[in-house]
């Protein structure tokens, strides 16, 4: 479903735009401390671009809400007027498919839900139920729009535009791709940095946004040989996620610097499940023996050709 654009208000002498005054819900020192810890968590990407002053406004505007077990918090198709951050408990996000609600995501302490409807001014994409009694913090649409939306939307639009160019995600719809864009965390690395090391446990999946990296593989403790080169739009790290096996190669930065987008294991399993067959089918092309390969320019290299040779 295509996202709706944000409608612009027309203001005149008869319709004056009122100055924004964020709501203030007093909190105990203990509540403030817990909320600050939650808002500082890296998975709350929707707030990561905010400075401390803006975070304080968000914190004060959040209203504490409690829901009983099995209580519906959000109804799919409704207009979105707020987002929620889970403090305690467990909630399930469900999408209606062929007349049956299917659980597509679960949220626990520190997770945010309901933000996509605010970011893209679209109806709720899923229903949300309390799996058990839970406590959440509610942030209203107006405060979100004035304080957090611009920064979060710019980042997500940038990531979404980039993901459209990654062939792995070609089969996904707008909502699926938006969820992925919202979950990615940008990491800046420098020349000669080691992103993953052969033999180590893998807990992240990576997409190259900018720069170049190479895959180096050692066989029988021999010298490492270059297996593959990665540039913008390429991805690596999926085999360790899919097969729960150690990293098959070392990934090293070769450009002056590089920007990589990372996704943790749990998010990878949850959001990229529909693509598992695609990634698994290509993994059979992986060779245990390093083989020479001519350098391939990023302009012509397909992302799908790279992940088979490295993880």
GROMACS .gro file of N, CA and C in nm, residues 32-119:
model
  264
   32UNK      N    1   1.150   0.887   3.567
   32UNK     CA    2   1.235   0.961   3.475
   32UNK      C    3   1.362   0.883   3.442
   33UNK      N    4   1.420   0.824   3.544
   33UNK     CA    5   1.543   0.746   3.524
   33UNK      C    6   1.517   0.628   3.432
   34UNK      N    7   1.407   0.554   3.456
   34UNK     CA    8   1.376   0.438   3.373
   34UNK      C    9   1.347   0.480   3.229
   35UNK      N   10   1.272   0.590   3.213
   35UNK     CA   11   1.238   0.636   3.078
   35UNK      C   12   1.362   0.682   3.002
   36UNK      N   13   1.453   0.751   3.070
   36UNK     CA   14   1.576   0.795   3.005
   36UNK      C   15   1.659   0.675   2.959
   37UNK      N   16   1.661   0.570   3.041
   37UNK     CA   17   1.733   0.449   3.003
   37UNK      C   18   1.670   0.386   2.880
   38UNK      N   19   1.535   0.383   2.877
   38UNK     CA   20   1.466   0.325   2.763
   38UNK      C   21   1.489   0.407   2.636
   39UNK      N   22   1.477   0.541   2.646
   39UNK     CA   23   1.493   0.627   2.530
   39UNK      C   24   1.635   0.627   2.477
   40UNK      N   25   1.730   0.586   2.559
   40UNK     CA   26   1.870   0.581   2.515
   40UNK      C   27   1.906   0.450   2.449
   41UNK      N   28   1.813   0.355   2.450
   41UNK     CA   29   1.842   0.225   2.390
   41UNK      C   30   1.859   0.240   2.239
   42UNK      N   31   1.961   0.172   2.181
   42UNK     CA   32   1.987   0.186   2.037
   42UNK      C   33   1.874   0.141   1.947
   43UNK      N   34   1.787   0.048   1.995
   43UNK     CA   35   1.680   0.002   1.908
   43UNK      C   36   1.570   0.106   1.888
   44UNK      N   37   1.565   0.209   1.975
   44UNK     CA   38   1.467   0.316   1.956
   44UNK      C   39   1.521   0.417   1.855
   45UNK      N   40   1.535   0.370   1.731
   45UNK     CA   41   1.596   0.450   1.625
   45UNK      C   42   1.515   0.576   1.599
   46UNK      N   43   1.385   0.571   1.624
   46UNK     CA   44   1.299   0.685   1.595
   46UNK      C   45   1.338   0.807   1.678
   47UNK      N   46   1.411   0.786   1.788
   47UNK     CA   47   1.454   0.897   1.874
   47UNK      C   48   1.604   0.923   1.870
   48UNK      N   49   1.679   0.846   1.792
   48UNK     CA   50   1.824   0.852   1.802
   48UNK      C   51   1.884   0.984   1.752
   49UNK      N   52   1.812   1.057   1.664
   49UNK     CA   53   1.866   1.181   1.610
   49UNK      C   54   1.838   1.302   1.699
   50UNK      N   55   1.768   1.283   1.809
   50UNK     CA   56   1.730   1.395   1.895
   50UNK      C   57   1.843   1.435   1.989
   51UNK      N   58   1.852   1.565   2.017
   51UNK     CA   59   1.949   1.610   2.117
   51UNK      C   60   1.885   1.595   2.255
   52UNK      N   61   1.963   1.621   2.358
   52UNK     CA   62   1.915   1.598   2.495
   52UNK      C   63   1.796   1.686   2.530
   53UNK      N   64   1.794   1.808   2.479
   53UNK     CA   65   1.683   1.900   2.507
   53UNK      C   66   1.553   1.845   2.450
   54UNK      N   67   1.558   1.796   2.325
   54UNK     CA   68   1.439   1.739   2.264
   54UNK      C   69   1.395   1.611   2.334
   55UNK      N   70   1.493   1.532   2.377
   55UNK     CA   71   1.459   1.409   2.450
   55UNK      C   72   1.387   1.441   2.581
   56UNK      N   73   1.426   1.552   2.646
   56UNK     CA   74   1.359   1.592   2.770
   56UNK      C   75   1.214   1.631   2.743
   57UNK      N   76   1.189   1.698   2.628
   57UNK     CA   77   1.052   1.735   2.591
   57UNK      C   78   0.970   1.609   2.568
   58UNK      N   79   1.029   1.512   2.496
   58UNK     CA   80   0.960   1.386   2.469
   58UNK      C   81   0.929   1.313   2.600
   59UNK      N   82   1.028   1.308   2.687
   59UNK     CA   83   1.012   1.237   2.814
   59UNK      C   84   0.897   1.296   2.895
   60UNK      N   85   0.892   1.429   2.905
   60UNK     CA   86   0.790   1.494   2.985
   60UNK      C   87   0.651   1.479   2.922
   61UNK      N   88   0.646   1.468   2.788
   61UNK     CA   89   0.518   1.457   2.718
   61UNK      C   90   0.459   1.316   2.724
   62UNK      N   91   0.539   1.218   2.757
   62UNK     CA   92   0.491   1.080   2.758
   62UNK      C   93   0.398   1.055   2.875
   63UNK      N   94   0.289   0.986   2.844
   63UNK     CA   95   0.185   0.957   2.943
   63UNK      C   96   0.182   0.807   2.972
   64UNK      N   97   0.180   0.771   3.098
   64UNK     CA   98   0.180   0.631   3.139
   64UNK      C   99   0.042   0.570   3.118
   65UNK      N  100   0.039   0.451   3.055
   65UNK     CA  101  -0.087   0.379   3.032
   65UNK      C  102  -0.068   0.233   3.070
   66UNK      N  103  -0.175   0.172   3.116
   66UNK     CA  104  -0.171   0.030   3.150
   66UNK      C  105  -0.279  -0.044   3.073
   67UNK      N  106  -0.247  -0.166   3.031
   67UNK     CA  107  -0.341  -0.249   2.956
   67UNK      C  108  -0.346  -0.388   3.018
   68UNK      N  109  -0.467  -0.444   3.019
   68UNK     CA  110  -0.486  -0.577   3.074
   68UNK      C  111  -0.453  -0.682   2.970
   69UNK      N  112  -0.433  -0.803   3.015
   69UNK     CA  113  -0.405  -0.916   2.926
   69UNK      C  114  -0.515  -0.930   2.820
   70UNK      N  115  -0.473  -0.943   2.695
   70UNK     CA  116  -0.559  -0.960   2.578
   70UNK      C  117  -0.631  -0.831   2.536
   71UNK      N  118  -0.606  -0.721   2.604
   71UNK     CA  119  -0.671  -0.595   2.566
   71UNK      C  120  -0.611  -0.542   2.435
   72UNK      N  121  -0.698  -0.494   2.347
   72UNK     CA  122  -0.651  -0.439   2.218
   72UNK      C  123  -0.605  -0.295   2.238
   73UNK      N  124  -0.483  -0.267   2.195
   73UNK     CA  125  -0.424  -0.133   2.210
   73UNK      C  126  -0.440  -0.054   2.082
   74UNK      N  127  -0.416  -0.118   1.968
   74UNK     CA  128  -0.426  -0.055   1.837
   74UNK      C  129  -0.507  -0.145   1.745
   75UNK      N  130  -0.593  -0.085   1.663
   75UNK     CA  131  -0.674  -0.160   1.566
   75UNK      C  132  -0.624  -0.131   1.424
   76UNK      N  133  -0.592  -0.235   1.350
   76UNK     CA  134  -0.548  -0.220   1.212
   76UNK      C  135  -0.651  -0.141   1.131
   77UNK      N  136  -0.604  -0.043   1.054
   77UNK     CA  137  -0.691   0.038   0.971
   77UNK      C  138  -0.734   0.169   1.034
   78UNK      N  139  -0.721   0.182   1.167
   78UNK     CA  140  -0.757   0.307   1.233
   78UNK      C  141  -0.653   0.415   1.203
   79UNK      N  142  -0.693   0.541   1.223
   79UNK     CA  143  -0.598   0.650   1.214
   79UNK      C  144  -0.505   0.644   1.335
   80UNK      N  145  -0.379   0.681   1.314
   80UNK     CA  146  -0.283   0.677   1.424
   80UNK      C  147  -0.269   0.812   1.491
   81UNK      N  148  -0.293   0.818   1.621
   81UNK     CA  149  -0.282   0.944   1.693
   81UNK      C  150  -0.172   0.943   1.798
   82UNK      N  151  -0.098   0.831   1.808
   82UNK     CA  152   0.008   0.824   1.908
   82UNK      C  153   0.098   0.704   1.878
   83UNK      N  154   0.210   0.700   1.946
   83UNK     CA  155   0.296   0.581   1.947
   83UNK      C  156   0.316   0.540   2.091
   84UNK      N  157   0.370   0.420   2.110
   84UNK     CA  158   0.389   0.367   2.244
   84UNK      C  159   0.530   0.311   2.261
   85UNK      N  160   0.581   0.323   2.383
   85UNK     CA  161   0.708   0.261   2.420
   85UNK      C  162   0.679   0.168   2.538
   86UNK      N  163   0.721   0.042   2.525
   86UNK     CA  164   0.690  -0.057   2.628
   86UNK      C  165   0.787  -0.043   2.746
   87UNK      N  166   0.730  -0.031   2.865
   87UNK     CA  167   0.814  -0.032   2.985
   87UNK      C  168   0.816  -0.171   3.047
   88UNK      N  169   0.699  -0.232   3.062
   88UNK     CA  170   0.690  -0.367   3.116
   88UNK      C  171   0.583  -0.444   3.042
   89UNK      N  172   0.604  -0.575   3.025
   89UNK     CA  173   0.503  -0.658   2.963
   89UNK      C  174   0.540  -0.702   2.823
   90UNK      N  175   0.442  -0.756   2.753
   90UNK     CA  176   0.462  -0.811   2.619
   90UNK      C  177   0.339  -0.780   2.534
   91UNK      N  178   0.362  -0.730   2.411
   91UNK     CA  179   0.251  -0.706   2.319
   91UNK      C  180   0.278  -0.777   2.188
   92UNK      N  181   0.170  -0.809   2.116
   92UNK     CA  182   0.180  -0.877   1.987
   92UNK      C  183   0.120  -0.790   1.878
   93UNK      N  184   0.194  -0.774   1.768
   93UNK     CA  185   0.145  -0.702   1.651
   93UNK      C  186   0.091  -0.803   1.552
   94UNK      N  187  -0.034  -0.781   1.506
   94UNK     CA  188  -0.102  -0.879   1.421
   94UNK      C  189  -0.153  -0.813   1.294
   95UNK      N  190  -0.138  -0.882   1.183
   95UNK     CA  191  -0.186  -0.834   1.054
   95UNK      C  192  -0.292  -0.929   1.002
   96UNK      N  193  -0.402  -0.873   0.952
   96UNK     CA  194  -0.511  -0.954   0.898
   96UNK      C  195  -0.474  -1.006   0.760
   97UNK      N  196  -0.463  -1.138   0.746
   97UNK     CA  197  -0.427  -1.202   0.620
   97UNK      C  198  -0.527  -1.313   0.590
   98UNK      N  199  -0.597  -1.300   0.478
   98UNK     CA  200  -0.697  -1.399   0.438
   98UNK      C  201  -0.800  -1.424   0.549
   99UNK      N  202  -0.840  -1.316   0.614
   99UNK     CA  203  -0.943  -1.326   0.717
   99UNK      C  204  -0.895  -1.373   0.852
  100UNK      N  205  -0.765  -1.399   0.866
  100UNK     CA  206  -0.709  -1.447   0.992
  100UNK      C  207  -0.596  -1.354   1.038
  101UNK      N  208  -0.597  -1.318   1.166
  101UNK     CA  209  -0.490  -1.233   1.219
  101UNK      C  210  -0.366  -1.317   1.247
  102UNK      N  211  -0.254  -1.275   1.189
  102UNK     CA  212  -0.127  -1.345   1.206
  102UNK      C  213  -0.031  -1.255   1.285
  103UNK      N  214   0.036  -1.312   1.386
  103UNK     CA  215   0.134  -1.237   1.463
  103UNK      C  216   0.259  -1.216   1.378
  104UNK      N  217   0.297  -1.090   1.357
  104UNK     CA  218   0.413  -1.057   1.274
  104UNK      C  219   0.528  -1.000   1.356
  105UNK      N  220   0.501  -0.964   1.480
  105UNK     CA  221   0.605  -0.901   1.562
  105UNK      C  222   0.561  -0.903   1.707
  106UNK      N  223   0.657  -0.918   1.798
  106UNK     CA  224   0.631  -0.903   1.940
  106UNK      C  225   0.718  -0.792   1.995
  107UNK      N  226   0.668  -0.719   2.092
  107UNK     CA  227   0.743  -0.608   2.151
  107UNK      C  228   0.751  -0.628   2.302
  108UNK      N  229   0.870  -0.607   2.356
  108UNK     CA  230   0.892  -0.618   2.499
  108UNK      C  231   0.954  -0.487   2.549
  109UNK      N  232   1.003  -0.488   2.671
  109UNK     CA  233   1.056  -0.367   2.735
  109UNK      C  234   1.156  -0.295   2.644
  110UNK      N  235   1.132  -0.167   2.624
  110UNK     CA  236   1.223  -0.085   2.544
  110UNK      C  237   1.186  -0.076   2.397
  111UNK      N  238   1.088  -0.156   2.352
  111UNK     CA  239   1.048  -0.152   2.211
  111UNK      C  240   0.944  -0.042   2.188
  112UNK      N  241   0.940   0.008   2.066
  112UNK     CA  242   0.843   0.110   2.027
  112UNK      C  243   0.748   0.050   1.923
  113UNK      N  244   0.621   0.087   1.927
  113UNK     CA  245   0.526   0.043   1.825
  113UNK      C  246   0.426   0.155   1.798
  114UNK      N  247   0.371   0.154   1.678
  114UNK     CA  248   0.273   0.256   1.640
  114UNK      C  249   0.333   0.378   1.573
  115UNK      N  250   0.466   0.377   1.550
  115UNK     CA  251   0.531   0.496   1.496
  115UNK      C  252   0.514   0.513   1.345
  116UNK      N  253   0.493   0.402   1.272
  116UNK     CA  254   0.486   0.413   1.126
  116UNK      C  255   0.366   0.496   1.081
  117UNK      N  256   0.252   0.483   1.149
  117UNK     CA  257   0.134   0.561   1.113
  117UNK      C  258   0.159   0.711   1.133
  118UNK      N  259   0.243   0.746   1.230
  118UNK     CA  260   0.275   0.886   1.254
  118UNK      C  261   0.378   0.936   1.153
  119UNK      N  262   0.477   0.854   1.124
  119UNK     CA  263   0.581   0.894   1.031
  119UNK      C  264   0.526   0.919   0.891
   0.00000   0.00000   0.00000
